[in-house]
Amino acid sequence: DAGVIQSPRHEVTEMGQEVTLRCKPISGHNSLFWYRQTMMRGLELLIYFNNNVPIDDSGMPEDRFSAKMPNASFSTLKIQPSEPRDSAVYFCASSLGHATGELFFGEGSRLTVL
Amino acid sequence: GQQVMQIPQYQHVQEGEDFTTYCNSSTTLSNIQWYKQRPGGHPVFLIQLVKSGEVKKQKRLTFQFGEAKKNSSLHITATQTTDVGTYFCAGRGANQGGKLIFGQGTELSVKP
């Protein structure tokens, strides 16, 4: 079975540009999480969805970040405009079950903003 | 808000030595999970603990959940070079639904 699929794997962009990261969760999973990983701050939860509905977005840094889940098989994380401090690895994870399931992580999207 | 603290940040051991990482939460947890991330990789689920005082074993790995459900530990007996990576605990606060907060992780290096 395919795992969580993220794209792009790597993105290099210039400050001020829009960045869109994509995620396809494991089929049948009903919860989806977006995490950001940096050396300084570790793994930070940005937002998570349950049954396509955003449940907690308190980790989203600021209005430049937005996330959507239009259907059960697709989610996006958008940064507009991007800044150098947004450089990080962004992980998408999905789980079966809202409050007890293990998370299956994608390979991550490494973002570099120049 | 809920915080999960993990120590130590780094641990260097000689192959064959034991290793322990500790995790403490600022709030009572409904469950705690442990993950391993190899260098350049993504976190991979190891185990989940739910009950107060629970102890689970996976070969050389022993996981414990504290009686108060606010702390946890992972102990590796006789480390091997394949144990290299960063170990994360991740907790769900009671009444926090699905929100899973990760500790900072403990990076383990094993010298052969």
Short mmCIF file of C-alpha atoms in Angstrom, two decimals:
data_model
loop_
_atom_site.label_atom_id
_atom_site.label_comp_id
_atom_site.label_asym_id
_atom_site.label_seq_id
_atom_site.Cartn_x
_atom_site.Cartn_y
_atom_site.Cartn_z
CA ASP A 1 0.00 0.00 0.00
CA ALA A 2 1.17 3.54 -0.71
CA GLY A 3 2.08 5.60 2.30
CA VAL A 4 1.56 9.30 2.77
CA ILE A 5 2.68 11.08 -0.36
CA GLN A 6 4.08 14.60 -0.26
CA SER A 7 5.18 16.90 -3.02
CA PRO A 8 7.44 18.53 -3.84
CA ARG A 9 10.28 16.77 -2.01
CA HIS A 10 12.48 19.80 -2.35
CA GLU A 11 11.66 23.41 -3.10
CA VAL A 12 13.98 26.37 -3.37
CA THR A 13 12.30 29.71 -3.80
CA GLU A 14 12.94 33.37 -3.31
CA MET A 15 11.58 35.50 -0.54
CA GLY A 16 8.15 36.84 -1.37
CA GLN A 17 7.13 33.95 -3.60
CA GLU A 18 4.12 31.74 -2.94
CA VAL A 19 4.80 28.17 -1.90
CA THR A 20 2.28 25.34 -2.04
CA LEU A 21 3.01 21.99 -0.43
CA ARG A 22 0.79 19.01 -1.16
CA CYS A 23 -0.15 15.89 0.70
CA LYS A 24 -2.08 12.74 -0.10
CA PRO A 25 -2.92 10.81 3.07
CA ILE A 26 -3.25 7.06 3.33
CA SER A 27 -6.58 5.94 1.96
CA GLY A 28 -9.12 5.44 4.72
CA HIS A 29 -7.32 7.61 7.25
CA ASN A 30 -9.56 10.34 8.62
CA SER A 31 -7.05 12.58 10.41
CA LEU A 32 -4.33 14.63 8.76
CA PHE A 33 -1.57 16.61 10.40
CA TRP A 34 0.93 19.20 9.15
CA TYR A 35 4.20 19.52 11.10
CA ARG A 36 7.22 21.73 10.55
CA GLN A 37 10.68 20.57 11.62
CA THR A 38 13.69 22.81 12.23
CA MET A 39 16.84 22.35 14.27
CA MET A 40 15.89 25.16 16.61
CA ARG A 41 12.24 24.36 17.20
CA GLY A 42 11.97 20.65 16.57
CA LEU A 43 8.70 19.18 15.31
CA GLU A 44 5.94 21.76 15.59
CA LEU A 45 2.30 20.94 14.95
CA LEU A 46 0.91 23.54 12.57
CA ILE A 47 -2.63 22.29 12.02
CA TYR A 48 -4.64 19.11 11.99
CA PHE A 49 -7.84 18.01 10.31
CA ASN A 50 -10.39 15.41 11.25
CA ASN A 51 -12.77 14.25 8.52
CA ASN A 52 -11.51 17.12 6.35
CA VAL A 53 -12.42 19.75 8.95
CA PRO A 54 -9.66 21.84 10.57
CA ILE A 55 -9.74 21.09 14.28
CA ASP A 56 -6.78 23.01 15.67
CA ASP A 57 -4.77 25.59 13.76
CA SER A 58 -3.23 27.27 16.79
CA GLY A 59 0.23 26.27 15.59
CA MET A 60 -0.01 28.12 12.30
CA PRO A 61 2.65 30.83 12.62
CA GLU A 62 0.78 33.73 11.11
CA ASP A 63 -1.60 34.80 8.39
CA ARG A 64 0.94 34.00 5.72
CA PHE A 65 0.23 30.32 6.32
CA SER A 66 -2.98 28.63 5.26
CA ALA A 67 -4.04 25.00 4.93
CA LYS A 68 -6.93 23.33 3.20
CA MET A 69 -8.33 19.86 2.89
CA PRO A 70 -10.93 19.92 0.13
CA ASN A 71 -11.47 16.17 0.25
CA ALA A 72 -10.34 13.08 2.11
CA SER A 73 -7.45 12.39 -0.24
CA PHE A 74 -5.76 15.75 -0.57
CA SER A 75 -4.46 18.62 1.52
CA THR A 76 -2.36 21.70 0.83
CA LEU A 77 -0.24 23.99 2.95
CA LYS A 78 0.34 27.38 1.42
CA ILE A 79 2.79 30.09 2.40
CA GLN A 80 2.27 33.50 0.85
CA PRO A 81 4.51 35.43 0.86
CA SER A 82 7.37 33.17 1.91
CA GLU A 83 10.24 34.40 4.09
CA PRO A 84 13.71 32.94 4.80
CA ARG A 85 12.61 31.96 8.33
CA ASP A 86 10.06 29.60 6.78
CA SER A 87 12.90 27.35 5.62
CA ALA A 88 12.28 23.95 7.18
CA VAL A 89 11.14 20.43 6.47
CA TYR A 90 7.36 20.23 6.35
CA PHE A 91 5.86 16.86 7.17
CA CYS A 92 2.36 15.68 6.51
CA ALA A 93 1.06 12.74 8.54
CA SER A 94 -2.20 10.85 8.60
CA SER A 95 -3.84 8.55 11.09
CA LEU A 96 -6.80 6.27 11.43
CA GLY A 97 -8.66 7.53 14.41
CA HIS A 98 -8.78 10.97 15.87
CA ALA A 99 -7.40 10.74 19.38
CA THR A 100 -5.54 7.47 19.60
CA GLY A 101 -4.13 6.55 16.21
CA GLU A 102 -0.47 6.32 15.34
CA LEU A 103 0.78 8.84 12.81
CA PHE A 104 2.14 7.76 9.45
CA PHE A 105 4.48 10.43 8.13
CA GLY A 106 5.29 11.31 4.57
CA GLU A 107 8.87 11.78 3.41
CA GLY A 108 8.61 15.52 3.95
CA SER A 109 9.02 18.61 1.80
CA ARG A 110 12.30 20.43 2.33
CA LEU A 111 11.72 24.15 1.75
CA THR A 112 14.50 26.67 1.33
CA VAL A 113 13.57 30.32 1.02
CA LEU A 114 16.42 32.53 -0.17
CA GLY B 1 -0.44 25.43 26.39
CA GLN B 2 0.62 21.83 26.55
CA GLN B 3 4.37 21.27 26.52
CA VAL B 4 6.38 18.08 26.23
CA MET B 5 9.99 18.21 27.40
CA GLN B 6 12.52 15.55 26.54
CA ILE B 7 16.02 14.95 27.88
CA PRO B 8 18.81 14.56 27.10
CA GLN B 9 19.05 16.38 23.79
CA TYR B 10 22.04 14.29 22.70
CA GLN B 11 23.50 11.01 23.85
CA HIS B 12 26.70 9.42 22.61
CA VAL B 13 27.30 5.83 23.64
CA GLN B 14 29.67 3.02 22.90
CA GLU B 15 28.08 0.07 21.15
CA GLY B 16 26.80 -2.31 23.79
CA GLU B 17 26.04 0.37 26.36
CA ASP B 18 22.51 1.14 27.48
CA PHE B 19 20.57 4.29 26.60
CA THR B 20 17.62 6.05 28.20
CA THR B 21 15.60 9.08 27.17
CA TYR B 22 13.03 10.77 29.39
CA CYS B 23 9.88 12.66 28.55
CA ASN B 24 7.85 14.97 30.76
CA SER B 25 4.56 16.68 30.04
CA SER B 26 3.22 19.85 31.62
CA THR B 27 -0.25 18.31 31.64
CA THR B 28 -1.78 14.87 32.16
CA LEU B 29 -1.72 12.82 29.00
CA SER B 30 -4.39 10.54 27.59
CA ASN B 31 -1.71 8.59 25.73
CA ILE B 32 1.89 8.89 24.69
CA GLN B 33 3.63 7.66 21.59
CA TRP B 34 7.27 7.14 20.69
CA TYR B 35 8.81 7.65 17.27
CA LYS B 36 12.24 7.13 15.73
CA GLN B 37 13.68 9.30 12.99
CA ARG B 38 16.78 8.18 11.15
CA PRO B 39 19.09 10.89 9.78
CA GLY B 40 17.49 12.38 6.68
CA GLY B 41 14.33 10.39 7.21
CA HIS B 42 10.88 10.88 8.64
CA PRO B 43 9.50 9.91 12.07
CA VAL B 44 8.39 6.30 12.29
CA PHE B 45 5.99 5.09 14.94
CA LEU B 46 7.39 2.72 17.56
CA ILE B 47 4.71 2.29 20.22
CA GLN B 48 1.80 3.82 22.09
CA LEU B 49 1.19 3.72 25.85
CA VAL B 50 -2.23 4.40 27.28
CA LYS B 51 -2.53 3.06 30.80
CA SER B 52 -1.05 4.54 33.96
CA GLY B 53 2.14 2.67 34.90
CA GLU B 54 2.15 0.73 31.64
CA VAL B 55 5.37 -1.00 30.57
CA LYS B 56 5.87 -2.40 27.09
CA LYS B 57 8.85 -4.14 25.54
CA GLN B 58 10.02 -4.50 21.96
CA LYS B 59 13.12 -6.68 21.89
CA ARG B 60 15.84 -4.48 23.42
CA LEU B 61 13.51 -1.46 23.85
CA THR B 62 11.50 -0.89 27.03
CA PHE B 63 8.86 1.82 27.25
CA GLN B 64 7.27 3.08 30.44
CA PHE B 65 4.35 5.40 31.17
CA GLY B 66 4.35 7.06 34.57
CA GLU B 67 1.70 6.49 37.20
CA ALA B 68 0.50 10.08 36.90
CA LYS B 69 0.49 9.84 33.09
CA LYS B 70 2.74 12.88 32.84
CA ASN B 71 6.06 11.23 32.12
CA SER B 72 7.50 8.43 30.08
CA SER B 73 10.82 6.82 29.26
CA LEU B 74 12.45 4.72 26.59
CA HIS B 75 15.33 2.44 27.52
CA ILE B 76 17.48 0.59 25.01
CA THR B 77 19.59 -2.27 26.30
CA ALA B 78 22.92 -3.01 24.66
CA THR B 79 22.77 -0.45 21.88
CA GLN B 80 23.70 -1.35 18.33
CA THR B 81 24.75 0.89 15.46
CA THR B 82 21.32 0.34 13.93
CA ASP B 83 19.80 2.21 16.89
CA VAL B 84 21.28 5.49 15.65
CA GLY B 85 18.69 8.23 15.15
CA THR B 86 16.51 10.68 17.01
CA TYR B 87 13.88 9.35 19.39
CA PHE B 88 10.78 11.45 19.98
CA CYS B 89 8.03 11.15 22.49
CA ALA B 90 4.68 12.63 21.54
CA GLY B 91 1.79 13.19 23.88
CA ARG B 92 -1.92 13.82 23.64
CA GLY B 93 -3.24 15.88 26.49
CA ALA B 94 -6.35 14.75 28.26
CA ASN B 95 -9.30 16.63 26.70
CA GLN B 96 -7.08 17.80 23.85
CA GLY B 97 -8.58 15.51 21.25
CA GLY B 98 -6.20 14.49 18.52
CA LYS B 99 -3.57 17.17 19.12
CA LEU B 100 -0.24 15.31 19.31
CA ILE B 101 2.65 17.37 20.68
CA PHE B 102 6.20 16.17 20.13
CA GLY B 103 9.11 16.52 22.49
CA GLN B 104 12.37 17.97 21.21
CA GLY B 105 13.82 14.52 20.70
CA THR B 106 16.98 12.79 21.87
CA GLU B 107 19.62 12.23 19.22
CA LEU B 108 21.46 8.96 19.79
CA SER B 109 24.82 8.22 18.27
CA VAL B 110 26.48 4.84 18.73
CA LYS B 111 30.19 4.36 18.37
CA PRO B 112 31.17 0.90 17.12
#
